[in-house]
Amino acid sequence: MNTLITSSPEEAARILLSDGLVAFPTETVYGLGSRIDSEAAVERIFQAKGRPTDNPLIVHISDKRQIGAVAIEMNQTASKLADAFFPGPLTLVLPKHPDVSEVVTAGLNTIGVRMPDDERAQEFLRLCGQPVAAPSANRSGRPSPTSWEAVRDDLDGRIDCILKGDATRLGLESTVVDVTGPSPLVLRPGSISFEDLRLVHPRTEFHSGDTSATARSPGIRHRHYRPAAEVILVHEPAGEKTANNMGYIGLEAPTDGAYELVHVAENVEHYARELFSFFRKAEKLGIEMIHCQRVSDAGIGKALMDRLERAST
Ligand code: TXA
Ligand code: MG
């Protein structure tokens, strides 16, 4: 298959509407979209990514009025969070509308809904004129793509189109929050912080990783965010060279010569934004081991530590 790379949202939307797979930028990471009303197209997403079919997809909307087409109920908690954070890097898990195919939600009776605030994403979704199913546009088990080039590296020849945009603004995926119960339950930490959520809903809880929470978010079971190199979390950079082909990313600068590849991020937001592209660069350079400096759990730090921990196991 030939993958068309275009800067035209019109062209990309046309391809999606004729049952194609289209990767598109959002403020978090690039997504791989298809129509939700074509099971064949949705199934191709799983094939292109090599994604286990028991891992549900989230749907992307350009207008809050589209929520009613995919979910049957917005309780008070859900409405409050949607009012505060849509559009933005938040995915709400809601009771699924019976018209949405279970291929999208992997058999669950809930559905993840997100309204991106990136301008290109909004324009593209508006032109599609209907909700678009889209996981991150990486091969399964690889870091999410934060640039169109990263999408091409993973999916060239496997999808119909890449809508080109800038590198993504946030670099980590959305926060996934289950709002089917009385208080919000964070299933995946992300760009909207726990503190942000608690300001709007003080009883927001964090999933404890127990089996009931895992059942509520099947994706948690699967291995994610794993680069080719071995990832080791460190409190500070190594003072001297301990092996060949080592890389480092963190806030504190290491001593000269300790590592082959170094990325010192300006602050924790930059660290989050640059992590996945660093992993991919390290891979291209044949780095075999990466030291990642730990950060505190505050704000975006919680999502960053979550991704670092997943990458390191
Ligand atoms: O920022 C993002 O969320 C990006 C951009 C493209 O929007 N998308 C993304 O999709 O990261 P994906 O599929 O890579 O991650 C979505 C996560 C998965 O862990 C999945 O298991 C979970 O959300 N999820 C989807 N639907 C769910 C549902 N109904 N209940 C619980 N978890 C769900
Ligand atoms: Mg993903």
PDB file of C-alpha atoms in Angstrom, residues 29-267:
ATOM      1  CA  VAL A  29       0.465  12.590  20.078  1.00  0.00           C
ATOM      2  CA  TYR A  30      -0.474  11.651  16.496  1.00  0.00           C
ATOM      3  CA  GLY A  31      -3.586   9.482  16.195  1.00  0.00           C
ATOM      4  CA  LEU A  32      -4.473   6.831  13.603  1.00  0.00           C
ATOM      5  CA  GLY A  33      -8.061   7.464  12.566  1.00  0.00           C
ATOM      6  CA  SER A  34     -10.857   5.610  10.822  1.00  0.00           C
ATOM      7  CA  ARG A  35     -14.629   5.911  10.496  1.00  0.00           C
ATOM      8  CA  ILE A  36     -16.412   4.373  13.482  1.00  0.00           C
ATOM      9  CA  ASP A  37     -19.312   3.125  11.353  1.00  0.00           C
ATOM     10  CA  SER A  38     -17.162   0.848   9.174  1.00  0.00           C
ATOM     11  CA  GLU A  39     -16.107  -2.308  11.027  1.00  0.00           C
ATOM     12  CA  ALA A  40     -13.754  -3.186   8.184  1.00  0.00           C
ATOM     13  CA  ALA A  41     -11.941   0.148   8.560  1.00  0.00           C
ATOM     14  CA  VAL A  42     -11.777  -0.149  12.352  1.00  0.00           C
ATOM     15  CA  GLU A  43     -10.381  -3.672  12.056  1.00  0.00           C
ATOM     16  CA  ARG A  44      -7.664  -2.345   9.758  1.00  0.00           C
ATOM     17  CA  ILE A  45      -6.490  -0.043  12.568  1.00  0.00           C
ATOM     18  CA  PHE A  46      -5.808  -3.090  14.740  1.00  0.00           C
ATOM     19  CA  GLN A  47      -4.010  -4.811  11.844  1.00  0.00           C
ATOM     20  CA  ALA A  48      -1.890  -1.799  10.887  1.00  0.00           C
ATOM     21  CA  LYS A  49      -0.730  -1.285  14.486  1.00  0.00           C
ATOM     22  CA  GLY A  50      -0.480  -4.953  15.415  1.00  0.00           C
ATOM     23  CA  ARG A  51      -2.784  -4.022  18.298  1.00  0.00           C
ATOM     24  CA  PRO A  52      -4.449  -6.720  20.403  1.00  0.00           C
ATOM     25  CA  THR A  53      -8.164  -6.710  19.573  1.00  0.00           C
ATOM     26  CA  ASP A  54      -9.117  -6.594  23.264  1.00  0.00           C
ATOM     27  CA  ASN A  55      -7.683  -3.067  23.612  1.00  0.00           C
ATOM     28  CA  PRO A  56     -10.477  -0.508  23.000  1.00  0.00           C
ATOM     29  CA  LEU A  57     -10.133   2.586  20.792  1.00  0.00           C
ATOM     30  CA  ILE A  58     -11.150   6.093  21.822  1.00  0.00           C
ATOM     31  CA  VAL A  59     -13.270   8.273  19.564  1.00  0.00           C
ATOM     32  CA  HIS A  60     -12.398  11.847  18.646  1.00  0.00           C
ATOM     33  CA  ILE A  61     -14.971  14.578  18.176  1.00  0.00           C
ATOM     34  CA  SER A  62     -14.887  18.161  16.900  1.00  0.00           C
ATOM     35  CA  ASP A  63     -18.086  19.273  18.599  1.00  0.00           C
ATOM     36  CA  LYS A  64     -19.578  18.415  22.000  1.00  0.00           C
ATOM     37  CA  ARG A  65     -22.885  17.710  20.273  1.00  0.00           C
ATOM     38  CA  GLN A  66     -21.297  14.579  18.787  1.00  0.00           C
ATOM     39  CA  ILE A  67     -21.060  12.988  22.252  1.00  0.00           C
ATOM     40  CA  GLY A  68     -24.709  11.932  22.024  1.00  0.00           C
ATOM     41  CA  ALA A  69     -23.951   9.811  18.938  1.00  0.00           C
ATOM     42  CA  VAL A  70     -21.414   7.643  20.791  1.00  0.00           C
ATOM     43  CA  ALA A  71     -22.456   7.706  24.472  1.00  0.00           C
ATOM     44  CA  ILE A  72     -25.865   7.324  26.063  1.00  0.00           C
ATOM     45  CA  GLU A  73     -25.459   9.332  29.201  1.00  0.00           C
ATOM     46  CA  MET A  74     -23.543  12.293  30.548  1.00  0.00           C
ATOM     47  CA  ASN A  75     -23.948  12.295  34.322  1.00  0.00           C
ATOM     48  CA  GLN A  76     -23.107  15.395  36.361  1.00  0.00           C
ATOM     49  CA  THR A  77     -19.509  14.324  36.874  1.00  0.00           C
ATOM     50  CA  ALA A  78     -19.008  13.784  33.152  1.00  0.00           C
ATOM     51  CA  SER A  79     -20.594  17.114  32.230  1.00  0.00           C
ATOM     52  CA  LYS A  80     -18.486  18.957  34.752  1.00  0.00           C
ATOM     53  CA  LEU A  81     -15.243  17.537  33.380  1.00  0.00           C
ATOM     54  CA  ALA A  82     -16.293  18.035  29.761  1.00  0.00           C
ATOM     55  CA  ASP A  83     -17.167  21.663  30.516  1.00  0.00           C
ATOM     56  CA  ALA A  84     -13.798  22.211  32.155  1.00  0.00           C
ATOM     57  CA  PHE A  85     -11.499  20.310  29.785  1.00  0.00           C
ATOM     58  CA  PHE A  86     -13.112  19.849  26.338  1.00  0.00           C
ATOM     59  CA  PRO A  87     -11.469  20.633  24.014  1.00  0.00           C
ATOM     60  CA  GLY A  88      -8.198  19.409  25.506  1.00  0.00           C
ATOM     61  CA  PRO A  89      -6.022  16.439  26.423  1.00  0.00           C
ATOM     62  CA  LEU A  90      -8.700  14.528  28.357  1.00  0.00           C
ATOM     63  CA  THR A  91     -10.490  11.283  27.429  1.00  0.00           C
ATOM     64  CA  LEU A  92     -13.773  10.621  29.219  1.00  0.00           C
ATOM     65  CA  VAL A  93     -14.955   7.013  29.558  1.00  0.00           C
ATOM     66  CA  LEU A  94     -18.759   7.039  29.221  1.00  0.00           C
ATOM     67  CA  PRO A  95     -21.547   4.461  28.781  1.00  0.00           C
ATOM     68  CA  LYS A  96     -21.443   3.398  25.115  1.00  0.00           C
ATOM     69  CA  HIS A  97     -24.250   4.106  22.664  1.00  0.00           C
ATOM     70  CA  PRO A  98     -25.639   0.795  21.303  1.00  0.00           C
ATOM     71  CA  ASP A  99     -25.140   2.019  17.710  1.00  0.00           C
ATOM     72  CA  VAL A 100     -21.354   2.042  18.083  1.00  0.00           C
ATOM     73  CA  SER A 101     -19.784  -1.253  16.998  1.00  0.00           C
ATOM     74  CA  GLU A 102     -18.158  -3.335  19.737  1.00  0.00           C
ATOM     75  CA  VAL A 103     -15.144  -3.656  17.461  1.00  0.00           C
ATOM     76  CA  VAL A 104     -14.355  -0.042  18.447  1.00  0.00           C
ATOM     77  CA  THR A 105     -14.679  -0.636  22.192  1.00  0.00           C
ATOM     78  CA  ALA A 106     -13.300  -4.203  22.221  1.00  0.00           C
ATOM     79  CA  GLY A 107     -16.589  -5.533  23.556  1.00  0.00           C
ATOM     80  CA  LEU A 108     -16.854  -3.053  26.449  1.00  0.00           C
ATOM     81  CA  ASN A 109     -20.106  -1.269  27.221  1.00  0.00           C
ATOM     82  CA  THR A 110     -18.169   1.954  27.781  1.00  0.00           C
ATOM     83  CA  ILE A 111     -16.485   4.252  25.269  1.00  0.00           C
ATOM     84  CA  GLY A 112     -13.599   6.727  25.547  1.00  0.00           C
ATOM     85  CA  VAL A 113     -14.363  10.156  24.062  1.00  0.00           C
ATOM     86  CA  ARG A 114     -11.889  12.951  23.430  1.00  0.00           C
ATOM     87  CA  MET A 115     -12.122  16.385  21.823  1.00  0.00           C
ATOM     88  CA  PRO A 116      -8.634  17.566  20.823  1.00  0.00           C
ATOM     89  CA  ASP A 117      -7.823  21.276  20.976  1.00  0.00           C
ATOM     90  CA  ASP A 118      -5.105  21.214  18.301  1.00  0.00           C
ATOM     91  CA  GLU A 119      -6.215  23.398  15.398  1.00  0.00           C
ATOM     92  CA  ARG A 120      -5.286  20.938  12.653  1.00  0.00           C
ATOM     93  CA  ALA A 121      -6.977  18.092  14.494  1.00  0.00           C
ATOM     94  CA  GLN A 122     -10.118  20.174  14.900  1.00  0.00           C
ATOM     95  CA  GLU A 123     -10.172  21.170  11.269  1.00  0.00           C
ATOM     96  CA  PHE A 124      -9.653  17.589  10.116  1.00  0.00           C
ATOM     97  CA  LEU A 125     -12.328  16.228  12.477  1.00  0.00           C
ATOM     98  CA  ARG A 126     -14.748  18.956  11.432  1.00  0.00           C
ATOM     99  CA  LEU A 127     -14.242  18.005   7.790  1.00  0.00           C
ATOM    100  CA  CYS A 128     -14.822  14.329   8.631  1.00  0.00           C
ATOM    101  CA  GLY A 129     -18.175  15.448  10.042  1.00  0.00           C
ATOM    102  CA  GLN A 130     -18.499  12.434  12.338  1.00  0.00           C
ATOM    103  CA  PRO A 131     -16.665  10.916  15.341  1.00  0.00           C
ATOM    104  CA  VAL A 132     -13.340   9.307  14.400  1.00  0.00           C
ATOM    105  CA  ALA A 133     -11.891   6.243  16.154  1.00  0.00           C
ATOM    106  CA  ALA A 134      -8.174   6.739  16.820  1.00  0.00           C
ATOM    107  CA  PRO A 135      -5.505   5.153  18.974  1.00  0.00           C
ATOM    108  CA  SER A 136      -1.983   6.584  18.957  1.00  0.00           C
ATOM    109  CA  ALA A 137      -0.398   6.169  15.498  1.00  0.00           C
ATOM    110  CA  ASN A 138       2.496   3.891  16.498  1.00  0.00           C
ATOM    111  CA  ARG A 139       3.121   0.179  15.992  1.00  0.00           C
ATOM    112  CA  SER A 140       1.815  -1.550  19.111  1.00  0.00           C
ATOM    113  CA  GLY A 141       4.343  -1.552  21.948  1.00  0.00           C
ATOM    114  CA  ARG A 142       6.347   1.383  20.527  1.00  0.00           C
ATOM    115  CA  PRO A 143       6.489   4.946  21.876  1.00  0.00           C
ATOM    116  CA  SER A 144       3.602   7.128  20.707  1.00  0.00           C
ATOM    117  CA  PRO A 145       4.560   9.332  17.722  1.00  0.00           C
ATOM    118  CA  THR A 146       5.047  13.022  18.400  1.00  0.00           C
ATOM    119  CA  SER A 147       5.906  13.947  14.786  1.00  0.00           C
ATOM    120  CA  TRP A 148       4.637  12.891  11.359  1.00  0.00           C
ATOM    121  CA  GLU A 149       8.072  11.442  10.611  1.00  0.00           C
ATOM    122  CA  ALA A 150       7.711   9.092  13.586  1.00  0.00           C
ATOM    123  CA  VAL A 151       4.338   7.955  12.195  1.00  0.00           C
ATOM    124  CA  ARG A 152       5.977   7.311   8.823  1.00  0.00           C
ATOM    125  CA  ASP A 153       8.793   5.321  10.466  1.00  0.00           C
ATOM    126  CA  ASP A 154       6.246   3.003  12.114  1.00  0.00           C
ATOM    127  CA  LEU A 155       3.392   2.816   9.612  1.00  0.00           C
ATOM    128  CA  ASP A 156       4.599   3.710   6.100  1.00  0.00           C
ATOM    129  CA  GLY A 157       2.978   1.281   3.642  1.00  0.00           C
ATOM    130  CA  ARG A 158       0.467   0.079   6.262  1.00  0.00           C
ATOM    131  CA  ILE A 159      -1.947   3.050   6.267  1.00  0.00           C
ATOM    132  CA  ASP A 160      -3.534   5.206   3.563  1.00  0.00           C
ATOM    133  CA  CYS A 161      -2.526   8.695   4.583  1.00  0.00           C
ATOM    134  CA  ILE A 162      -0.559  10.873   6.988  1.00  0.00           C
ATOM    135  CA  LEU A 163      -1.864  14.383   7.579  1.00  0.00           C
ATOM    136  CA  LYS A 164       1.305  16.360   8.191  1.00  0.00           C
ATOM    137  CA  GLY A 165       1.451  18.817  11.058  1.00  0.00           C
ATOM    138  CA  ASP A 166       3.984  20.181  13.515  1.00  0.00           C
ATOM    139  CA  ALA A 167       5.565  18.188  16.295  1.00  0.00           C
ATOM    140  CA  THR A 168       2.962  17.778  19.022  1.00  0.00           C
ATOM    141  CA  ARG A 169       2.702  20.421  21.736  1.00  0.00           C
ATOM    142  CA  LEU A 170       2.400  18.125  24.780  1.00  0.00           C
ATOM    143  CA  GLY A 171       4.098  14.881  23.744  1.00  0.00           C
ATOM    144  CA  LEU A 172       2.302  12.583  26.225  1.00  0.00           C
ATOM    145  CA  GLU A 173      -1.115  11.036  25.682  1.00  0.00           C
ATOM    146  CA  SER A 174      -4.370  12.314  27.143  1.00  0.00           C
ATOM    147  CA  THR A 175      -5.536  11.610  30.672  1.00  0.00           C
ATOM    148  CA  VAL A 176      -8.142   8.817  30.603  1.00  0.00           C
ATOM    149  CA  VAL A 177     -10.860   9.260  33.234  1.00  0.00           C
ATOM    150  CA  ASP A 178     -13.737   6.867  33.879  1.00  0.00           C
ATOM    151  CA  VAL A 179     -16.787   8.980  34.703  1.00  0.00           C
ATOM    152  CA  THR A 180     -19.382   6.202  34.728  1.00  0.00           C
ATOM    153  CA  GLY A 181     -19.353   6.154  38.558  1.00  0.00           C
ATOM    154  CA  PRO A 182     -20.105   8.889  41.128  1.00  0.00           C
ATOM    155  CA  SER A 183     -16.528  10.174  41.261  1.00  0.00           C
ATOM    156  CA  PRO A 184     -13.970  10.354  38.468  1.00  0.00           C
ATOM    157  CA  LEU A 185     -11.447   7.518  38.332  1.00  0.00           C
ATOM    158  CA  VAL A 186      -8.169   8.224  36.538  1.00  0.00           C
ATOM    159  CA  LEU A 187      -7.275   5.147  34.465  1.00  0.00           C
ATOM    160  CA  ARG A 188      -4.249   6.660  32.743  1.00  0.00           C
ATOM    161  CA  PRO A 189      -2.387   9.747  33.973  1.00  0.00           C
ATOM    162  CA  GLY A 190      -1.764  12.250  31.197  1.00  0.00           C
ATOM    163  CA  SER A 191      -1.432  15.844  30.182  1.00  0.00           C
ATOM    164  CA  ILE A 192      -4.332  17.004  32.380  1.00  0.00           C
ATOM    165  CA  SER A 193      -2.897  16.551  35.845  1.00  0.00           C
ATOM    166  CA  PHE A 194      -4.496  14.960  38.872  1.00  0.00           C
ATOM    167  CA  GLU A 195      -4.321  18.370  40.562  1.00  0.00           C
ATOM    168  CA  ASP A 196      -6.218  19.970  37.627  1.00  0.00           C
ATOM    169  CA  LEU A 197      -8.934  17.315  37.901  1.00  0.00           C
ATOM    170  CA  ARG A 198      -9.216  17.696  41.655  1.00  0.00           C
ATOM    171  CA  LEU A 199      -9.780  21.427  41.316  1.00  0.00           C
ATOM    172  CA  VAL A 200     -12.900  20.625  39.293  1.00  0.00           C
ATOM    173  CA  HIS A 201     -13.909  17.441  41.135  1.00  0.00           C
ATOM    174  CA  PRO A 202     -12.256  17.106  44.581  1.00  0.00           C
ATOM    175  CA  ARG A 203     -13.196  13.414  44.860  1.00  0.00           C
ATOM    176  CA  THR A 204     -11.193  12.381  41.801  1.00  0.00           C
ATOM    177  CA  GLU A 205      -9.441   9.081  42.517  1.00  0.00           C
ATOM    178  CA  PHE A 206      -6.528   7.309  40.976  1.00  0.00           C
ATOM    179  CA  HIS A 207      -6.936   3.693  39.872  1.00  0.00           C
ATOM    180  CA  SER A 208      -4.993   1.483  42.262  1.00  0.00           C
ATOM    181  CA  GLY A 209      -3.999  -1.096  39.652  1.00  0.00           C
ATOM    182  CA  ASP A 210      -6.298  -3.696  41.222  1.00  0.00           C
ATOM    183  CA  THR A 211      -8.077  -6.165  38.966  1.00  0.00           C
ATOM    184  CA  SER A 212     -11.384  -4.307  38.840  1.00  0.00           C
ATOM    185  CA  ALA A 213      -9.631  -1.179  37.593  1.00  0.00           C
ATOM    186  CA  THR A 214      -7.655  -3.253  35.108  1.00  0.00           C
ATOM    187  CA  ALA A 215     -10.894  -4.736  33.829  1.00  0.00           C
ATOM    188  CA  ARG A 216     -12.159  -1.192  33.336  1.00  0.00           C
ATOM    189  CA  SER A 217      -9.185  -0.274  31.157  1.00  0.00           C
ATOM    190  CA  PRO A 218      -7.927  -3.288  29.258  1.00  0.00           C
ATOM    191  CA  GLY A 219      -5.099  -1.272  27.701  1.00  0.00           C
ATOM    192  CA  ILE A 220      -3.360  -1.117  31.071  1.00  0.00           C
ATOM    193  CA  ARG A 221      -2.607  -4.846  30.794  1.00  0.00           C
ATOM    194  CA  HIS A 222      -0.723  -4.449  27.568  1.00  0.00           C
ATOM    195  CA  ARG A 223       2.890  -3.564  27.298  1.00  0.00           C
ATOM    196  CA  HIS A 224       3.329   0.049  26.222  1.00  0.00           C
ATOM    197  CA  TYR A 225       5.893   2.705  25.498  1.00  0.00           C
ATOM    198  CA  ARG A 226       8.773   0.338  25.157  1.00  0.00           C
ATOM    199  CA  PRO A 227      11.771   1.490  23.099  1.00  0.00           C
ATOM    200  CA  ALA A 228      14.394  -0.879  21.726  1.00  0.00           C
ATOM    201  CA  ALA A 229      17.035   0.155  24.284  1.00  0.00           C
ATOM    202  CA  GLU A 230      16.980  -0.956  27.899  1.00  0.00           C
ATOM    203  CA  VAL A 231      15.629   1.883  30.045  1.00  0.00           C
ATOM    204  CA  ILE A 232      16.897   2.458  33.570  1.00  0.00           C
ATOM    205  CA  LEU A 233      15.469   5.115  35.894  1.00  0.00           C
ATOM    206  CA  VAL A 234      18.107   7.029  37.832  1.00  0.00           C
ATOM    207  CA  HIS A 235      18.061   9.718  40.501  1.00  0.00           C
ATOM    208  CA  GLU A 236      20.985  11.505  38.875  1.00  0.00           C
ATOM    209  CA  PRO A 237      23.152  11.101  35.769  1.00  0.00           C
ATOM    210  CA  ALA A 238      26.156   8.782  35.990  1.00  0.00           C
ATOM    211  CA  GLY A 239      29.370  10.669  36.781  1.00  0.00           C
ATOM    212  CA  GLU A 240      31.425   8.712  34.288  1.00  0.00           C
ATOM    213  CA  LYS A 241      31.135   6.241  31.455  1.00  0.00           C
ATOM    214  CA  THR A 242      29.929   2.849  32.719  1.00  0.00           C
ATOM    215  CA  ALA A 243      29.256   1.103  29.383  1.00  0.00           C
ATOM    216  CA  ASN A 244      29.287   1.757  25.652  1.00  0.00           C
ATOM    217  CA  ASN A 245      26.335   3.104  23.685  1.00  0.00           C
ATOM    218  CA  MET A 246      24.566   4.774  26.586  1.00  0.00           C
ATOM    219  CA  GLY A 247      22.055   7.592  26.408  1.00  0.00           C
ATOM    220  CA  TYR A 248      20.680   9.976  29.001  1.00  0.00           C
ATOM    221  CA  ILE A 249      17.602  12.171  29.303  1.00  0.00           C
ATOM    222  CA  GLY A 250      16.758  14.288  32.322  1.00  0.00           C
ATOM    223  CA  LEU A 251      16.703  17.712  33.899  1.00  0.00           C
ATOM    224  CA  GLU A 252      20.232  17.679  35.271  1.00  0.00           C
ATOM    225  CA  ALA A 253      23.222  17.797  32.887  1.00  0.00           C
ATOM    226  CA  PRO A 254      25.674  14.874  33.094  1.00  0.00           C
ATOM    227  CA  THR A 255      29.447  15.172  33.084  1.00  0.00           C
ATOM    228  CA  ASP A 256      31.043  15.427  29.643  1.00  0.00           C
ATOM    229  CA  GLY A 257      31.818  12.074  28.070  1.00  0.00           C
ATOM    230  CA  ALA A 258      29.622   9.937  30.332  1.00  0.00           C
ATOM    231  CA  TYR A 259      27.070   9.268  27.569  1.00  0.00           C
ATOM    232  CA  GLU A 260      26.968   8.966  23.765  1.00  0.00           C
ATOM    233  CA  LEU A 261      23.595  10.730  23.478  1.00  0.00           C
ATOM    234  CA  VAL A 262      22.384  13.352  25.950  1.00  0.00           C
ATOM    235  CA  HIS A 263      19.202  15.350  26.177  1.00  0.00           C
ATOM    236  CA  VAL A 264      18.857  17.846  29.003  1.00  0.00           C
ATOM    237  CA  ALA A 265      15.291  19.141  29.148  1.00  0.00           C
ATOM    238  CA  GLU A 266      14.623  22.713  30.234  1.00  0.00           C
ATOM    239  CA  ASN A 267      11.847  21.749  32.632  1.00  0.00           C
TER     240      ASN A 267
END
